[in-house]
CSV table of C-alpha atoms in Angstrom, one decimal:
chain,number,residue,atom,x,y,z
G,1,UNK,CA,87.4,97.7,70.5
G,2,UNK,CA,83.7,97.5,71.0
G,3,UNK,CA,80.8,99.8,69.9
G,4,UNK,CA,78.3,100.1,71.5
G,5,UNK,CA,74.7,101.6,69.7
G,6,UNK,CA,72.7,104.3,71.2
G,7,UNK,CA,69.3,105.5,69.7
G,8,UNK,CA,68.9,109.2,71.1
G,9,UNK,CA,65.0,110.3,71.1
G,10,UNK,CA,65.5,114.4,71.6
G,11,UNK,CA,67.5,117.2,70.3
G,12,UNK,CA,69.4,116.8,74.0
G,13,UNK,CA,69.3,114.3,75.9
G,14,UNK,CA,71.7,112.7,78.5
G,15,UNK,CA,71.7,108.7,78.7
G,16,UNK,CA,73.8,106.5,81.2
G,17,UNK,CA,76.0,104.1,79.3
G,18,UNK,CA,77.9,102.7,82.6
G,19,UNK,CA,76.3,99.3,83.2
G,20,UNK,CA,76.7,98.8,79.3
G,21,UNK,CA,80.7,99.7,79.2
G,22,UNK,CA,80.9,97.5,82.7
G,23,UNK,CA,79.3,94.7,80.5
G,24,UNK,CA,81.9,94.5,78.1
G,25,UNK,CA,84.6,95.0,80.3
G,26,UNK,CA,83.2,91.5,82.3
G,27,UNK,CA,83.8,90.3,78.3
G,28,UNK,CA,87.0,91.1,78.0
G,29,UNK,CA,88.2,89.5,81.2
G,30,UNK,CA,90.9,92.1,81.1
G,31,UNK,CA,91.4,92.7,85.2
G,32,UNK,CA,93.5,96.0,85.6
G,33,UNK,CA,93.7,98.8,83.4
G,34,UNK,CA,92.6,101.4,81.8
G,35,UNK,CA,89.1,102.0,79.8
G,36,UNK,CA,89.1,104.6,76.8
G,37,UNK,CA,85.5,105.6,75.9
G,38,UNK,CA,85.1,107.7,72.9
G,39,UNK,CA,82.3,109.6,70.9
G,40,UNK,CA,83.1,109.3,67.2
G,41,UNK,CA,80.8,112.3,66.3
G,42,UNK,CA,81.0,116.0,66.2
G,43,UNK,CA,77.5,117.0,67.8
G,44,UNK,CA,77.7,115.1,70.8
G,45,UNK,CA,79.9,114.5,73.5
G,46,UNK,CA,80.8,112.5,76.5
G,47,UNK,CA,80.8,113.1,80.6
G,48,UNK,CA,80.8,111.6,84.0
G,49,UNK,CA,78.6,113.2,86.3
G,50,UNK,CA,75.6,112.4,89.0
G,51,UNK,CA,73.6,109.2,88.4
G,52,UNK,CA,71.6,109.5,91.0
G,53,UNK,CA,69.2,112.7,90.7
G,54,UNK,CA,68.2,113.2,87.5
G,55,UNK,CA,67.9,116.6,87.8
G,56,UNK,CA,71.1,117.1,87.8
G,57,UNK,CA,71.5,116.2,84.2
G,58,UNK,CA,68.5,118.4,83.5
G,59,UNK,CA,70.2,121.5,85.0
G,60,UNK,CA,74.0,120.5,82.4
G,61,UNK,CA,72.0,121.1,79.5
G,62,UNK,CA,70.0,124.0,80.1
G,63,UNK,CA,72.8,125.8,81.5
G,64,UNK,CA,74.8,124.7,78.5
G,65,UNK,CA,71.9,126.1,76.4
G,66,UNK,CA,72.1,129.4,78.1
G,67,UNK,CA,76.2,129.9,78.0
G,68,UNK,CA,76.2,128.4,73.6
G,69,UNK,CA,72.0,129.1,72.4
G,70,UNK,CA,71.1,127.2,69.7
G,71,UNK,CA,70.0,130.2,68.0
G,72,UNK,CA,73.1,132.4,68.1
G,73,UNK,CA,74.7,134.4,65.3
G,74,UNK,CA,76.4,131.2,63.8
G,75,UNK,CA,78.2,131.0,60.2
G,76,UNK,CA,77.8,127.0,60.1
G,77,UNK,CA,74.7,126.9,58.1
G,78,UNK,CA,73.4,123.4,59.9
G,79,UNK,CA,71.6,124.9,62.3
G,80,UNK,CA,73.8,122.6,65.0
G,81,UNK,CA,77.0,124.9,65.6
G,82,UNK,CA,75.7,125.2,69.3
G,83,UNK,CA,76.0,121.5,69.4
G,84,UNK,CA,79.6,121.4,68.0
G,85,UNK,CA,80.6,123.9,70.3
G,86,UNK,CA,79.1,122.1,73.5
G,87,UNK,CA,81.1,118.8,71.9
G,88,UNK,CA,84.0,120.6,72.2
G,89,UNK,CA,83.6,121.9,76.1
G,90,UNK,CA,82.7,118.7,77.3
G,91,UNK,CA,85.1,116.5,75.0
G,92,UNK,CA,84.6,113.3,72.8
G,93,UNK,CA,86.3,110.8,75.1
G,94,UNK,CA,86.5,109.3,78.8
G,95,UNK,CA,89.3,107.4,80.6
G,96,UNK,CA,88.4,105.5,83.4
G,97,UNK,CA,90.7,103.0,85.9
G,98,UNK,CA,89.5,99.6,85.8
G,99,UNK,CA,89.9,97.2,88.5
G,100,UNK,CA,88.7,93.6,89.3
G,101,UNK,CA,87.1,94.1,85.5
G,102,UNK,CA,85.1,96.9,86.8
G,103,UNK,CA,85.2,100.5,85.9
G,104,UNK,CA,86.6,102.5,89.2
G,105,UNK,CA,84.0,105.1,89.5
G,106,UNK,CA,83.1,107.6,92.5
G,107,UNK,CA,80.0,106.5,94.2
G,108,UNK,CA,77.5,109.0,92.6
G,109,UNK,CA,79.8,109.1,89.3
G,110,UNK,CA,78.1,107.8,85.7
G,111,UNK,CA,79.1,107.3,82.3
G,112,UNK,CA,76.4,109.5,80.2
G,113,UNK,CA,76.5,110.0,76.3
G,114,UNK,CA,75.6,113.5,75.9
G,115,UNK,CA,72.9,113.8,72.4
G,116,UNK,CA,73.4,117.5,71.5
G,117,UNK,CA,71.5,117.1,67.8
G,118,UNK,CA,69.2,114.5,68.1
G,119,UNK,CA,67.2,112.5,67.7
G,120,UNK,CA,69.7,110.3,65.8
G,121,UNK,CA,71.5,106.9,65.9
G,122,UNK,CA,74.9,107.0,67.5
G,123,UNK,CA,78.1,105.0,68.3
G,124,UNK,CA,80.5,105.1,71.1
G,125,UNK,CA,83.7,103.4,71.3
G,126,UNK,CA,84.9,101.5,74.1
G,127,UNK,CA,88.5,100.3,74.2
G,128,UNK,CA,90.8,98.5,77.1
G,129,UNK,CA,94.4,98.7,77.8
G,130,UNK,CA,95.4,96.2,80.6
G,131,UNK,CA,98.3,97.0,83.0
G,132,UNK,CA,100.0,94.9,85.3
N,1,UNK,CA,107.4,110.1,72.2
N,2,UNK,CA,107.0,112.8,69.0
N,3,UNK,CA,107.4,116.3,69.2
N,4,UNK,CA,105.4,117.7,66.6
N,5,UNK,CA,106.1,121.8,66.0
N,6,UNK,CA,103.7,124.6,65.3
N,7,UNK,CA,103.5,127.7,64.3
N,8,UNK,CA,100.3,129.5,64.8
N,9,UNK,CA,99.4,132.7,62.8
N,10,UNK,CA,96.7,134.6,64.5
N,11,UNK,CA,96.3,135.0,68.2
N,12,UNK,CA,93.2,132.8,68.0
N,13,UNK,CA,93.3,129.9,65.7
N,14,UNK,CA,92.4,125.9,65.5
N,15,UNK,CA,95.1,124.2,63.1
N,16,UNK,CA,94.1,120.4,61.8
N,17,UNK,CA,97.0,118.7,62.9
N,18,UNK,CA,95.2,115.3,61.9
N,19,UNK,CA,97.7,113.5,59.1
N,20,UNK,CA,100.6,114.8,61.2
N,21,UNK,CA,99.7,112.5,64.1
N,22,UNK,CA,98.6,109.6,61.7
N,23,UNK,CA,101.7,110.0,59.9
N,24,UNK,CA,103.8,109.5,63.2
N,25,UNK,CA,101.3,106.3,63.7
N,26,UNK,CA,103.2,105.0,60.3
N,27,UNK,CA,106.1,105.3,61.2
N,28,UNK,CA,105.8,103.6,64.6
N,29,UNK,CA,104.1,100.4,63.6
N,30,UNK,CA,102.1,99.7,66.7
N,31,UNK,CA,98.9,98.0,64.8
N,32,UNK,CA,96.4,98.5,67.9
N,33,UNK,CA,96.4,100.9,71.4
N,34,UNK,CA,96.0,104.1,72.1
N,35,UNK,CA,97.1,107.6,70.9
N,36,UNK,CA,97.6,110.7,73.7
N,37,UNK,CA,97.8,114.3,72.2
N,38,UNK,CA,98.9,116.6,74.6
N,39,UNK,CA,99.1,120.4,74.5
N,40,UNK,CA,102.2,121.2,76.8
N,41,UNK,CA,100.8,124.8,76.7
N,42,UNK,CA,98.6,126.9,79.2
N,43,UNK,CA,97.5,129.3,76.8
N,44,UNK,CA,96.7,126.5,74.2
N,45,UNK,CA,94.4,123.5,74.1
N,46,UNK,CA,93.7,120.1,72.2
N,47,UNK,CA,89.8,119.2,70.4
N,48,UNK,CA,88.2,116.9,68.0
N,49,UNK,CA,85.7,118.9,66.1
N,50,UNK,CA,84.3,118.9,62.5
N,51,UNK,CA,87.1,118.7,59.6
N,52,UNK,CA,84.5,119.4,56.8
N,53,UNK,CA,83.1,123.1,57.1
N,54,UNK,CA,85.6,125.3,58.3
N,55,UNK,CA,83.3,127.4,59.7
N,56,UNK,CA,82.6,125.3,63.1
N,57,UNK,CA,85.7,126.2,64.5
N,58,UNK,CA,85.1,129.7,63.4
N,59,UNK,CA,82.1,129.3,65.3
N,60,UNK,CA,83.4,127.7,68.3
N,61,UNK,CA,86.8,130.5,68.9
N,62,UNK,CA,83.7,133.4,68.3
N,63,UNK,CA,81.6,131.8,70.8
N,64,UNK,CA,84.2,130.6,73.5
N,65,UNK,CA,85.1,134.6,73.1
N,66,UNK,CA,81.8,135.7,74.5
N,67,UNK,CA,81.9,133.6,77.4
N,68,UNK,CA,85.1,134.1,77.9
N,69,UNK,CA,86.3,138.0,76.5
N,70,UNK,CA,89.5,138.5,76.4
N,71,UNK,CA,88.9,142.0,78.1
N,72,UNK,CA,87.4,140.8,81.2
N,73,UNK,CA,88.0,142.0,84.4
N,74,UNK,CA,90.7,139.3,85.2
N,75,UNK,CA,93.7,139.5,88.0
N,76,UNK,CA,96.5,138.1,85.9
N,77,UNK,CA,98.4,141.2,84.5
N,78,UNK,CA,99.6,139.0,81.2
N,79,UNK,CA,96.5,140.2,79.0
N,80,UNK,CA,96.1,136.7,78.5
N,81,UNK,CA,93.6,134.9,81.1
N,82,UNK,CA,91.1,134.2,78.3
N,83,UNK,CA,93.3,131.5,77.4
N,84,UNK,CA,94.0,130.1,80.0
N,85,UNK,CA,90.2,129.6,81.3
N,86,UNK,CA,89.7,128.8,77.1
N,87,UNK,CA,92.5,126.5,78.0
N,88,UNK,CA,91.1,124.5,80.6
N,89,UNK,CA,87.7,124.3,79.1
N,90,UNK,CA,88.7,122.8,76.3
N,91,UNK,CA,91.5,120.8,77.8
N,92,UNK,CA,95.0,119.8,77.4
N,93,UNK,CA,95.2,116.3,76.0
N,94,UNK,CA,93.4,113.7,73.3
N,95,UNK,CA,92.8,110.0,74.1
N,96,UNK,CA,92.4,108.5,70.6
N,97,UNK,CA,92.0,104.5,69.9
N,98,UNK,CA,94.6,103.4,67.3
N,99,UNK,CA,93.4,100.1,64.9
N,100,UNK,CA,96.0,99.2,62.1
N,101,UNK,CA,98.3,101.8,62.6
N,102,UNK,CA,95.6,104.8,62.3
N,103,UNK,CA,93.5,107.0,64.8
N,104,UNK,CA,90.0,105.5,65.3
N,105,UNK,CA,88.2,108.8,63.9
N,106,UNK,CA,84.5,109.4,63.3
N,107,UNK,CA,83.9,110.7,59.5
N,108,UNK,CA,83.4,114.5,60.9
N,109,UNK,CA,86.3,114.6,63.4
N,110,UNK,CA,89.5,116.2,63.2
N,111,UNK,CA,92.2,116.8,65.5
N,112,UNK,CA,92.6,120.6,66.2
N,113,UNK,CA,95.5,122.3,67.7
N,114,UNK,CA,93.6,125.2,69.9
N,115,UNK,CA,96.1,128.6,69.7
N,116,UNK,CA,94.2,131.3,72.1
N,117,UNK,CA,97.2,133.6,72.8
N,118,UNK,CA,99.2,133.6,69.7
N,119,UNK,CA,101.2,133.7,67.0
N,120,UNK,CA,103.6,131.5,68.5
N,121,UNK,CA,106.1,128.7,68.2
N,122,UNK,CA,104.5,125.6,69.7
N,123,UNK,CA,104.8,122.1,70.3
N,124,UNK,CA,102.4,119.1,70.6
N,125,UNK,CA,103.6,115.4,72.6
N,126,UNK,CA,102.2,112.3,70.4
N,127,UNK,CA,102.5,109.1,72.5
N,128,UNK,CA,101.3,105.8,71.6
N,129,UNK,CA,100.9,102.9,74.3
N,130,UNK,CA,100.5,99.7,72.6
N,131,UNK,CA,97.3,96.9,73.3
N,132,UNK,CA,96.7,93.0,72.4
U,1,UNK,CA,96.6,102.6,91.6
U,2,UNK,CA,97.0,105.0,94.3
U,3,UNK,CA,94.6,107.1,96.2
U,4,UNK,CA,96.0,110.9,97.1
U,5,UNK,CA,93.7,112.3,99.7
U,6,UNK,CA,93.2,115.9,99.6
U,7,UNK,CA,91.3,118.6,102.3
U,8,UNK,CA,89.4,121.4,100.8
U,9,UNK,CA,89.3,124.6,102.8
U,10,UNK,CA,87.0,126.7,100.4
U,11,UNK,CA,84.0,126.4,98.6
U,12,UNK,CA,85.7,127.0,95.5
U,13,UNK,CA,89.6,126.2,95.7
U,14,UNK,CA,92.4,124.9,93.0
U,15,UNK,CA,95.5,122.7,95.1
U,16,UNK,CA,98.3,121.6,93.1
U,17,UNK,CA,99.0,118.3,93.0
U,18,UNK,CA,101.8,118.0,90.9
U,19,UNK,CA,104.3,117.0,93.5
U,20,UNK,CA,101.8,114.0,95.0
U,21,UNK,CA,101.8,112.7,91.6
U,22,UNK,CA,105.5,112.7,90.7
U,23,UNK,CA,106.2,111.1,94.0
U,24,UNK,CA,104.3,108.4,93.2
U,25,UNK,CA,105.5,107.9,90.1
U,26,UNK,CA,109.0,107.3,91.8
U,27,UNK,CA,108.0,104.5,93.9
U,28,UNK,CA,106.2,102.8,91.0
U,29,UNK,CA,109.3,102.7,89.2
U,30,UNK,CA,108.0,102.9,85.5
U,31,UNK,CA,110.0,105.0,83.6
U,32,UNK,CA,107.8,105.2,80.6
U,33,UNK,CA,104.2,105.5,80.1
U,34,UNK,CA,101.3,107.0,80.7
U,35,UNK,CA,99.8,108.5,83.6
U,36,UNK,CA,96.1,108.8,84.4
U,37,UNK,CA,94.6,111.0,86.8
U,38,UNK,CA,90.8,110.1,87.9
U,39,UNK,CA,88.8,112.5,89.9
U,40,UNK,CA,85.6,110.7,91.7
U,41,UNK,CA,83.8,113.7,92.8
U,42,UNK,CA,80.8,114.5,90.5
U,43,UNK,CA,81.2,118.2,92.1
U,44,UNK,CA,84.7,118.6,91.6
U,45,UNK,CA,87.2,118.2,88.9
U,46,UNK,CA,90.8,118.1,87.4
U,47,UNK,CA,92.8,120.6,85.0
U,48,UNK,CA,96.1,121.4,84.1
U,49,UNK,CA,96.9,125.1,84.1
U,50,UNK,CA,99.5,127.6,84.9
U,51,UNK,CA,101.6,127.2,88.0
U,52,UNK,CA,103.4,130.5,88.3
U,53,UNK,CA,101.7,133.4,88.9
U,54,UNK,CA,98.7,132.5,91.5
U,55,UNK,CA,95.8,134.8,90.2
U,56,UNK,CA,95.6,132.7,86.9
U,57,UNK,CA,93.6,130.1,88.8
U,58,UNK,CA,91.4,133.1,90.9
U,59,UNK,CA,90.9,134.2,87.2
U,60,UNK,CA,89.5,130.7,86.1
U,61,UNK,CA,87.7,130.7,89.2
U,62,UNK,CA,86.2,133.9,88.9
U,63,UNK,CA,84.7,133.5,84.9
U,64,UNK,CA,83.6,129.9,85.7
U,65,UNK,CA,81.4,131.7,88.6
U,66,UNK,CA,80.0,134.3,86.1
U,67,UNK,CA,79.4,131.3,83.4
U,68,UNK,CA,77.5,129.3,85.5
U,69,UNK,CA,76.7,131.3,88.9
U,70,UNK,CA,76.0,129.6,92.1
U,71,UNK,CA,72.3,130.7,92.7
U,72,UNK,CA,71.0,130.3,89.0
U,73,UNK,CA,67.6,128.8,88.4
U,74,UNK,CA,68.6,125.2,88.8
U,75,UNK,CA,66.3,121.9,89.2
U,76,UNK,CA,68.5,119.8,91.5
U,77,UNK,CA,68.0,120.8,95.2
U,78,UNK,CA,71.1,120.6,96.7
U,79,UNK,CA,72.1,124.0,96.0
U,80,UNK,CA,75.2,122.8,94.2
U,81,UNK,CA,74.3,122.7,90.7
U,82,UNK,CA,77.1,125.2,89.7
U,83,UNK,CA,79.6,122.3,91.1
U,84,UNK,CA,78.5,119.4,88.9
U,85,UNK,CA,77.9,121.3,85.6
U,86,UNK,CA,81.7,123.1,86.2
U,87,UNK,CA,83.1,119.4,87.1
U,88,UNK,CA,81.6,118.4,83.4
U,89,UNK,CA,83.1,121.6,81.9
U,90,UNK,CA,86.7,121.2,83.5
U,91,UNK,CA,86.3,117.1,83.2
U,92,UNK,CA,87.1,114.3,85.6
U,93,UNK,CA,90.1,112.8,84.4
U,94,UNK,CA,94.1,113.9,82.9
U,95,UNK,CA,96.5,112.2,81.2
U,96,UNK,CA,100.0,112.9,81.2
U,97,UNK,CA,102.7,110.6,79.2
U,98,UNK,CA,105.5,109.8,81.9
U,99,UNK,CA,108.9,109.8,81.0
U,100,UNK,CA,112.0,108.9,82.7
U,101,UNK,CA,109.5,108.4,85.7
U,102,UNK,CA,108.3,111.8,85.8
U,103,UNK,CA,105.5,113.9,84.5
U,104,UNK,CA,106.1,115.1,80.7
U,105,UNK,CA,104.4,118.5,81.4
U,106,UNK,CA,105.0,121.9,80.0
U,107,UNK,CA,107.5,124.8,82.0
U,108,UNK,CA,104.4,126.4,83.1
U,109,UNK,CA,102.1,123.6,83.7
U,110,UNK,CA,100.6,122.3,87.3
U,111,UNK,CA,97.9,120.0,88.0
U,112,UNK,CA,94.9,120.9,89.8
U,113,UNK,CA,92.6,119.5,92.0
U,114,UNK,CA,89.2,121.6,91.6
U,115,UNK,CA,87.0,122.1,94.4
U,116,UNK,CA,83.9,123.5,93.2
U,117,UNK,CA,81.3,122.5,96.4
U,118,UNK,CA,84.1,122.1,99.7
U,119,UNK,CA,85.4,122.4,102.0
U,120,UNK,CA,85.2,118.8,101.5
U,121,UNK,CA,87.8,115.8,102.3
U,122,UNK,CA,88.4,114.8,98.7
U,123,UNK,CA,90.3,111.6,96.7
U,124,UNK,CA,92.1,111.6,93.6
U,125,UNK,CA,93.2,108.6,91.6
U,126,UNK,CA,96.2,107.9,90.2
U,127,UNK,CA,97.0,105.1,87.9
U,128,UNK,CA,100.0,104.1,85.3
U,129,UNK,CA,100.3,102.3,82.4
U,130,UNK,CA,103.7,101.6,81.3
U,131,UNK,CA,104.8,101.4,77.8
U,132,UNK,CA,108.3,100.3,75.9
C-alpha cells in the first residue's frame, strides 16, 4: 500500500491524482490487475470524471452545493455535514483495471480527490492486486 | 464468502456494521488484500461515513430525504422508489484495503449498513481476495 | 479483460447487462473471485438496481433529471453537464464477488449500463480477479 499526500488550498476543490497513482503503479512493477484507491476521511471523497475541461469539475461542485448547501438545517454541530454527506454520494474509494502497469482509463477519464472541507492536509490510499 | 445478517429497525436507518466485518477478517487470516462489502439489496446501500457523532448519518438520511422524498411522483407502485434511487446513489458495495488482518480505516470512518425501506431481515456478502 | 460494446438509443437510457457479464464469466473459467466492472465514459455510468418491474429505472431516471436538470446554469459548454455530474453520482465502476463462476447478486438485482448523454456507441470493461 502507498499514500500518497495532498495539500488541499479551498473549502472545495477537485485535484487530479492520475499521473501520481500511474507513478506508483510503474513502482510496483505489478503488470495486470486491479488498483484500489481509497479516501481515508469523512469530508472528502473520490471520483473519475473529465480531465480535460476544467469546467467540468467547476459545474460537480456547485451543483453538489445546490442539491446538500452548506448552510442547511444540520444537527452535526461542525459546520461540515454538507461535506459528509457529499462523501457519502460520491464514495471514499475507486477501482480501476490496470494493464501493461498502467491504470485502464477512458480517454477523457481522471482520477480527482474531491476536498469538500478544506483547506487541509490529506491522504489517499493506493493499493494493487495483481491477476494473471 | 460471509453472510453477515441484519435486522433493521426503522424504515430508514444506517447500522455500524464495522467490528462485524473486522471480526470475520480474524477469523480468516489473510494478513494483506482487499475487503468487498456488498449490499445484495435494492432498497439498501453500503457507506463509509463518520463513526464518532451520530448525528452525521442523521444528517445524511434527512438530507438524502429532500432530494429524494419518499412521496414523489414516482411510477413504481411499491411506495418504495426513494430507495431505490437512495440506493444507487449511495451504492451497493465497499472496497476496503486489509493490512494485518484489519480494514485499512481512516480515524472518522465507519462502515454503515444503509436501510431506506425497512424494518427488515437483511444480509450483507464480506469477501476477502488476498495480495503479496 | 474483456470489452462489452453497448449501443445507446436515448439520451437518457439504463440496458442491463447482467447476462453479458455472466457469459463472460463462463468462458473465463474462474469459479471464485471477484468481478470488476469499469465504465470509461465520463458521461455515463454503472449501478446495480432492480431488475423486475421496469419503471424502477424510469423512476431513477426521472429524480436524477430533477436533481441535476439538463439545462441548469452550467460552465462547461457542451451542453452535457447534467451527464458528467450524474456519472460521478451513480460512479464508474461495480464490483461483484463471483462465485461458482457466476455473479453473487441479490434475487432482485441487475446491472446497468447508464446512458446519461447518448445515443452513443458505448464500452464497458470487465475484469476478474480470482481468489481461493
Amino acid at each position: 500500500m502507498k499514500t500518497l499526500r495532498i495539500q488541499t488550498r479551498h473549502r472545495e476543490q477537485f485535484i487530479d491524482i492520475t499521473s501520481d497513482v500511474n507513478r506508483f503503479l510503474k513502482e510496483k512493477k505489478i503488470d495486470e490487475g486491479l488498483c484500489i484507491v481509497f479516501c481515508p476521511h469523512t469530508t472528502a471523497a473520490l471520483t473519475i470524471n473529465e480531465n480535460a475541461d476544467l469546467s467540468v469539475k467547476e459545474d460537480i461542485v456547485r451543483r453538489l452545493g445546490k442539491i446538500v448547501p452548506e448552510n442547511g438545517s444540520y444537527l452535526h454541530s461542525e459546520g461540515n455535514s454538507d461535506a459528509h454527506i457529499k462523501s457519502s454520494m460520491l464514495g471514499s474509494s475507486l477501482n480501476i483495471i490496470v494493464q501493461a502497469a498502467k491504470l485502464v482509463l477512458g480517454t477523457w477519464q481522471g482520477v480527482y480527490f474531491c476536498e469538500f472541507d478544506g483547506p487541509r492536509s490529506r491522504e489517499v490510499y493506493v493499493k494493487l492486486i495483481g491477476s494473471k
